[in-house]
XYZ file of N, CA, C and O in Angstrom:
556
model
N 85.072 143.587 42.633
C 84.500 144.754 43.230
C 83.423 144.393 44.247
O 83.231 145.126 45.195
N 82.755 143.269 44.019
C 81.716 142.875 44.947
C 82.277 142.556 46.320
O 81.675 142.894 47.330
N 83.428 141.894 46.338
C 84.030 141.516 47.597
C 84.454 142.762 48.373
O 84.254 142.838 49.592
N 85.014 143.726 47.678
C 85.427 144.965 48.318
C 84.211 145.716 48.835
O 84.241 146.295 49.933
N 83.133 145.710 48.123
C 81.895 146.379 48.514
C 81.291 145.713 49.762
O 80.845 146.392 50.669
N 81.298 144.411 49.832
C 80.762 143.694 50.989
C 81.562 144.009 52.251
O 81.011 144.161 53.338
N 82.874 144.101 52.106
C 83.724 144.424 53.265
C 83.401 145.810 53.796
O 83.312 146.033 55.001
N 83.198 146.768 52.891
C 82.867 148.143 53.309
C 81.505 148.191 54.015
O 81.335 148.878 55.023
N 80.520 147.454 53.458
C 79.181 147.438 54.061
C 79.269 146.808 55.453
O 78.686 147.329 56.432
N 79.970 145.709 55.576
C 80.124 145.062 56.897
C 80.839 145.969 57.882
O 80.488 146.047 59.066
N 81.868 146.659 57.406
C 82.590 147.583 58.257
C 81.692 148.742 58.716
O 81.691 149.103 59.897
N 80.920 149.283 57.819
C 79.978 150.387 58.177
C 78.921 149.906 59.167
O 78.611 150.614 60.138
N 78.380 148.746 58.935
C 77.368 148.221 59.854
C 77.975 147.954 61.229
O 77.386 148.290 62.264
N 79.178 147.406 61.267
C 79.865 147.139 62.529
C 80.129 148.448 63.284
O 79.897 148.533 64.514
N 80.622 149.462 62.594
C 80.863 150.756 63.229
C 79.550 151.373 63.735
O 79.519 151.972 64.810
N 78.483 151.237 62.958
C 77.170 151.756 63.377
C 76.708 151.053 64.669
O 76.263 151.723 65.619
N 76.854 149.739 64.741
C 76.452 148.998 65.939
C 77.293 149.410 67.142
O 76.779 149.605 68.244
N 78.586 149.574 66.936
C 79.465 149.991 68.028
C 79.072 151.379 68.518
O 78.995 151.628 69.740
N 78.782 152.300 67.603
C 78.377 153.657 68.000
C 77.075 153.631 68.790
O 76.919 154.342 69.788
N 76.133 152.809 68.340
C 74.853 152.700 69.060
C 75.065 152.155 70.469
O 74.518 152.663 71.446
N 75.872 151.118 70.597
C 76.154 150.523 71.911
C 76.864 151.499 72.836
O 76.544 151.589 74.024
N 77.845 152.232 72.290
C 78.538 153.242 73.086
C 77.549 154.323 73.557
O 77.599 154.796 74.684
N 76.654 154.699 72.658
C 75.647 155.694 73.015
C 74.761 155.205 74.149
O 74.419 155.964 75.068
N 74.356 153.945 74.113
C 73.542 153.377 75.205
C 74.318 153.303 76.517
O 73.772 153.559 77.580
N 75.584 152.975 76.423
C 76.383 152.862 77.646
C 76.620 154.229 78.273
O 76.640 154.373 79.489
N 76.823 155.232 77.431
C 77.080 156.576 77.952
C 75.837 157.205 78.539
O 75.902 157.881 79.569
N 74.699 156.982 77.935
C 73.459 157.568 78.403
C 72.485 156.427 78.681
O 71.534 156.208 77.939
N 72.717 155.697 79.769
C 71.942 154.507 80.081
C 70.670 154.908 80.829
O 70.706 155.201 82.016
N 69.533 154.936 80.139
C 68.291 155.340 80.798
C 67.834 154.350 81.865
O 67.160 154.710 82.799
N 68.250 153.105 81.783
C 67.843 152.101 82.772
C 68.463 152.427 84.116
O 67.815 152.393 85.151
N 69.750 152.747 84.122
C 70.398 153.030 85.407
C 69.893 154.327 86.027
O 69.775 154.441 87.230
N 69.590 155.323 85.208
C 69.031 156.564 85.753
C 67.687 156.313 86.403
O 67.394 156.777 87.478
N 66.846 155.548 85.741
C 65.533 155.228 86.305
C 65.661 154.398 87.569
O 64.899 154.551 88.507
N 66.659 153.513 87.616
C 66.866 152.664 88.779
C 67.236 153.508 89.976
O 66.782 153.261 91.085
N 68.109 154.510 89.780
C 68.500 155.356 90.897
C 67.289 156.069 91.480
O 67.136 156.171 92.681
N 66.421 156.575 90.635
C 65.246 157.294 91.107
C 64.330 156.327 91.870
O 63.828 156.655 92.926
N 64.147 155.132 91.348
C 63.279 154.177 92.024
C 63.839 153.796 93.381
O 63.104 153.751 94.354
N 65.144 153.542 93.481
C 65.728 153.171 94.760
C 65.628 154.322 95.757
O 65.352 154.120 96.915
N 65.835 155.529 95.274
C 65.708 156.685 96.150
C 64.306 156.822 96.689
O 64.099 157.066 97.876
N 63.303 156.662 95.858
C 61.923 156.772 96.326
C 61.555 155.611 97.234
O 60.813 155.776 98.192
N 62.083 154.414 96.949
C 61.811 153.286 97.836
C 62.425 153.516 99.203
O 61.819 153.208 100.230
N 63.630 154.076 99.234
C 64.283 154.356 100.509
C 63.492 155.393 101.294
O 63.319 155.274 102.509
N 62.986 156.422 100.624
C 62.167 157.425 101.295
C 60.878 156.820 101.807
O 60.455 157.101 102.931
N 60.257 155.959 100.999
C 59.037 155.299 101.456
C 59.323 154.408 102.645
O 58.530 154.345 103.585
N 60.454 153.743 102.655
C 60.819 152.881 103.785
C 60.981 153.709 105.056
O 60.504 153.335 106.111
N 61.665 154.847 104.945
C 61.836 155.723 106.107
C 60.473 156.221 106.591
O 60.240 156.287 107.787
N 59.619 156.572 105.668
C 58.290 157.041 106.049
C 57.517 155.935 106.759
O 56.870 156.176 107.761
N 57.608 154.704 106.248
C 56.954 153.583 106.895
C 57.503 153.343 108.285
O 56.752 153.044 109.225
N 58.812 153.472 108.451
C 59.428 153.281 109.770
C 58.983 154.384 110.718
O 58.734 154.125 111.890
N 58.850 155.604 110.228
C 58.384 156.706 111.063
C 56.934 156.462 111.485
O 56.581 156.673 112.639
N 56.122 155.987 110.552
C 54.722 155.683 110.888
C 54.656 154.578 111.930
O 53.883 154.655 112.869
N 55.484 153.556 111.764
C 55.488 152.453 112.719
C 55.887 152.950 114.111
O 55.290 152.591 115.100
N 56.886 153.817 114.151
C 57.343 154.384 115.435
C 56.228 155.224 116.060
O 55.984 155.129 117.264
N 55.508 156.005 115.245
C 54.405 156.818 115.746
C 53.283 155.958 116.295
O 52.684 156.263 117.323
N 52.970 154.857 115.596
C 51.937 153.933 116.077
C 52.352 153.286 117.396
O 51.537 153.145 118.307
N 53.609 152.872 117.500
C 54.098 152.268 118.736
C 54.007 153.262 119.886
O 53.616 152.900 121.000
N 54.381 154.504 119.625
C 54.333 155.543 120.649
C 52.897 155.786 121.096
O 52.599 155.833 122.287
N 51.976 155.913 120.153
C 50.567 156.152 120.481
C 49.981 154.985 121.253
O 49.219 155.173 122.209
N 50.324 153.775 120.841
C 49.838 152.573 121.530
C 50.345 152.533 122.965
O 49.595 152.249 123.899
N 51.624 152.864 123.164
C 52.197 152.874 124.490
C 51.549 153.957 125.355
O 51.266 153.719 126.537
N 51.309 155.128 124.794
C 50.616 156.188 125.532
C 49.227 155.743 125.987
O 48.850 155.946 127.145
N 48.493 155.086 125.092
C 47.134 154.627 125.422
C 47.181 153.554 126.522
O 46.381 153.590 127.452
N 48.106 152.602 126.395
C 48.208 151.553 127.413
C 48.593 152.123 128.770
O 48.057 151.699 129.802
N 49.513 153.081 128.792
C 49.897 153.715 130.049
C 48.724 154.491 130.651
O 48.495 154.440 131.864
N 47.982 155.197 129.812
C 46.814 155.952 130.307
C 45.793 155.007 130.923
O 45.258 155.288 132.007
N 45.534 153.880 130.267
C 44.587 152.905 130.812
C 45.065 152.333 132.133
O 44.291 152.202 133.097
N 46.349 152.000 132.216
C 46.911 151.441 133.451
C 46.884 152.467 134.585
O 46.537 152.146 135.719
N 47.248 153.696 134.274
C 47.271 154.747 135.293
C 45.859 155.057 135.776
O 45.641 155.282 136.973
N 44.904 155.024 134.877
C 43.512 155.283 135.265
C 43.012 154.209 136.239
O 42.268 154.521 137.167
N 43.440 152.964 136.047
C 43.036 151.913 136.980
C 43.754 152.048 138.316
O 43.216 151.646 139.355
N 44.962 152.607 138.308
C 45.714 152.797 139.557
C 45.179 154.011 140.312
O 44.930 153.952 141.507
N 45.029 155.136 139.623
C 44.575 156.395 140.237
C 43.093 156.589 139.912
O 42.747 157.349 139.019
N 42.256 155.876 140.637
C 40.803 155.947 140.375
C 40.294 157.363 140.611
O 40.750 158.061 141.494
N 39.369 157.766 139.778
C 38.792 159.099 139.896
C 39.578 160.175 139.173
O 39.241 161.346 139.258
N 40.629 159.776 138.479
C 41.414 160.757 137.718
C 41.329 160.409 136.244
O 41.029 159.304 135.866
N 41.621 161.397 135.453
C 41.647 161.218 134.007
C 43.073 161.539 133.533
O 43.424 162.688 133.374
N 43.919 160.503 133.346
C 45.329 160.748 133.008
C 45.535 161.059 131.523
O 44.822 160.565 130.669
N 46.521 161.884 131.289
C 46.979 162.171 129.932
C 48.495 161.912 129.914
O 49.246 162.517 130.679
N 48.923 160.979 129.063
C 50.332 160.614 128.964
C 50.897 161.144 127.663
O 50.310 160.926 126.601
N 52.029 161.845 127.741
C 52.709 162.345 126.549
C 54.147 161.821 126.562
O 54.848 161.953 127.568
N 54.540 161.231 125.443
C 55.901 160.703 125.306
C 56.629 161.543 124.259
O 56.132 161.744 123.158
N 57.805 162.026 124.634
C 58.618 162.843 123.727
C 59.972 162.173 123.537
O 60.452 161.455 124.406
N 60.617 162.433 122.393
C 61.929 161.858 122.040
C 61.898 160.331 122.130
O 62.834 159.715 122.626
N 60.833 159.762 121.617
C 60.639 158.294 121.706
C 61.583 157.599 120.735
O 61.625 157.895 119.562
N 62.400 156.687 121.268
C 63.273 155.857 120.457
C 63.027 154.425 120.891
O 63.099 154.096 122.071
N 62.742 153.562 119.933
C 62.365 152.181 120.242
C 63.493 151.443 120.968
O 63.263 150.662 121.864
N 64.743 151.725 120.599
C 65.867 150.966 121.141
C 66.554 151.657 122.322
O 67.075 150.990 123.203
N 66.584 152.974 122.361
C 67.293 153.704 123.419
C 66.335 154.647 124.097
O 65.942 155.666 123.539
N 65.980 154.337 125.342
C 65.012 155.152 126.091
C 65.682 156.189 127.013
O 65.006 156.835 127.797
N 67.005 156.327 126.931
C 67.691 157.236 127.838
C 67.304 158.704 127.612
O 67.386 159.503 128.544
N 66.882 159.049 126.412
C 66.491 160.437 126.118
C 64.978 160.605 126.050
O 64.483 161.694 125.801
N 64.240 159.507 126.262
C 62.780 159.587 126.216
C 62.272 160.358 127.436
O 62.765 160.186 128.539
N 61.292 161.227 127.181
C 60.676 162.036 128.246
C 59.203 161.659 128.300
O 58.521 161.684 127.290
N 58.735 161.330 129.523
C 57.333 160.981 129.713
C 56.711 161.977 130.678
O 57.219 162.187 131.783
N 55.623 162.601 130.232
C 54.878 163.536 131.066
C 53.489 162.973 131.312
O 52.790 162.621 130.369
N 53.115 162.878 132.588
C 51.789 162.393 132.956
C 51.072 163.541 133.653
O 51.567 164.114 134.623
N 49.910 163.888 133.130
C 49.070 164.900 133.775
C 47.804 164.188 134.252
O 47.102 163.562 133.464
N 47.567 164.269 135.549
C 46.378 163.653 136.135
C 45.334 164.747 136.364
O 45.526 165.622 137.201
N 44.252 164.679 135.624
C 43.153 165.597 135.802
C 42.172 164.971 136.786
O 41.709 163.853 136.567
N 41.885 165.672 137.867
C 41.019 165.121 138.896
C 40.211 166.235 139.558
O 40.536 167.411 139.423
N 39.189 165.847 140.282
C 38.358 166.821 140.996
C 39.085 167.293 142.248
O 39.930 166.561 142.798
N 38.767 168.484 142.734
C 39.481 169.034 143.898
C 39.450 168.140 145.137
O 40.399 168.109 145.907
N 38.394 167.367 145.358
C 38.317 166.523 146.542
C 39.143 165.256 146.449
O 39.444 164.617 147.452
N 39.558 164.868 145.273
C 40.327 163.637 145.065
C 41.815 163.943 145.257
O 42.399 164.735 144.534
N 42.416 163.293 146.251
C 43.826 163.552 146.558
C 44.685 162.476 145.903
O 44.438 161.281 146.031
N 45.713 162.916 145.196
C 46.688 162.015 144.584
C 47.922 162.021 145.487
O 48.679 162.992 145.526
N 48.121 160.937 146.221
C 49.188 160.876 147.211
C 50.550 160.687 146.552
O 50.654 160.307 145.394
N 51.598 160.923 147.370
C 52.977 160.700 146.909
C 53.195 159.220 146.615
O 53.892 158.871 145.672
N 52.590 158.354 147.420
C 52.723 156.910 147.207
C 52.128 156.503 145.856
O 52.704 155.712 145.127
N 50.989 157.085 145.524
C 50.352 156.794 144.234
C 51.202 157.318 143.074
O 51.328 156.650 142.053
N 51.795 158.487 143.256
C 52.660 159.030 142.218
C 53.907 158.177 142.038
O 54.372 157.978 140.909
N 54.429 157.621 143.140
C 55.582 156.721 143.048
C 55.203 155.438 142.319
O 55.997 154.910 141.509
N 54.002 154.941 142.558
C 53.534 153.739 141.852
C 53.439 154.011 140.351
O 53.835 153.163 139.541
N 52.929 155.167 139.985
C 52.839 155.540 138.564
C 54.240 155.665 137.963
O 54.511 155.216 136.837
N 55.154 156.253 138.724
C 56.535 156.398 138.264
C 57.165 155.015 138.036
O 57.856 154.780 137.032
N 56.922 154.060 138.953
C 57.450 152.705 138.787
C 56.839 151.997 137.582
O 57.519 151.219 136.910
N 55.581 152.251 137.311
C 54.952 151.714 136.117
C 55.661 152.194 134.849
O 55.919 151.420 133.923
N 56.009 153.463 134.833
C 56.722 154.038 133.678
C 58.134 153.447 133.566
O 58.593 153.118 132.477
N 58.819 153.292 134.712
C 60.141 152.669 134.714
C 60.065 151.269 134.119
O 60.966 150.844 133.380
N 59.016 150.528 134.420
C 58.839 149.184 133.904
C 58.530 149.160 132.403
O 58.783 148.180 131.733
N 57.974 150.234 131.909
C 57.608 150.296 130.478
C 58.759 150.761 129.595
O 58.737 150.490 128.389
N 59.721 151.446 130.158
C 60.848 151.989 129.384
C 62.157 151.527 130.025
O 62.520 152.025 131.096
N 62.852 150.638 129.365
C 64.123 150.159 129.872
C 65.191 151.228 129.688
O 65.492 151.599 128.563
N 65.744 151.730 130.795
C 66.826 152.711 130.702
C 66.390 154.156 130.772
O 67.202 155.052 130.581
N 65.103 154.429 131.033
C 64.647 155.814 131.134
C 65.228 156.440 132.412
O 65.364 155.769 133.439
N 65.571 157.698 132.343
C 66.113 158.402 133.488
C 64.971 158.937 134.376
O 63.924 159.343 133.862
N 65.195 158.946 135.667
C 64.175 159.415 136.604
C 63.837 160.898 136.332
O 62.687 161.305 136.482
N 64.828 161.674 135.950
C 64.606 163.099 135.680
C 63.732 163.326 134.452
O 63.222 164.406 134.245
N 63.575 162.291 133.617
C 62.783 162.422 132.400
C 61.324 162.011 132.577
O 60.603 161.857 131.606
N 60.917 161.819 133.828
C 59.527 161.485 134.133
C 58.953 162.602 134.995
O 59.536 162.972 136.007
N 57.832 163.148 134.560
C 57.166 164.158 135.390
C 55.697 163.802 135.531
O 55.047 163.361 134.585
N 55.196 163.969 136.740
C 53.797 163.688 137.039
C 53.208 164.974 137.622
O 53.671 165.470 138.632
N 52.218 165.496 136.929
C 51.546 166.734 137.356
C 50.096 166.385 137.679
O 49.456 165.571 137.027
N 49.574 167.070 138.693
C 48.181 166.900 139.079
C 47.467 168.223 138.838
O 47.911 169.267 139.356
N 46.409 168.196 138.053
C 45.617 169.385 137.831
C 44.198 169.117 138.291
O 43.587 168.134 137.907
N 43.709 170.017 139.140
C 42.365 169.880 139.654
C 41.393 170.617 138.728
O 41.649 171.760 138.343
N 40.309 169.948 138.409
C 39.310 170.518 137.518
C 37.990 170.650 138.206
O 37.672 169.891 139.141
N 37.199 171.574 137.777
C 35.817 171.728 138.280
C 34.898 170.929 137.398
O 35.114 170.796 136.203
N 33.832 170.424 137.965
C 32.858 169.680 137.165
C 32.039 170.572 136.302
O 31.732 171.617 136.412
């Protein structure tokens, strides 16, 4: 009877272990947690890439403003970049507003120089996507 009893106990323990393993495989908390972690990491990566793109855009705007200010003395330029894409500049739009006093004239030649500066900064930008406006301000 002892031998028969040992076989039954071993069989019950084996079935119990199999049931526990099947339960873990069916409801695997590790894989569920992993999916959530990867999803949040991917979102964080996209957010980091967006921040990097925003920093690059702001840096480029500042550098263009500094360069334009040295070209168009007596003006206070404001550069705005829209639809900025690091790799494809064909849809990028650049707007330059030159704030200056009424006596300071911004010539067509100077505006062409500013336009060429922008062409040099954006490979593949379309001429129609660059606008240069002059606004006269009172002191």
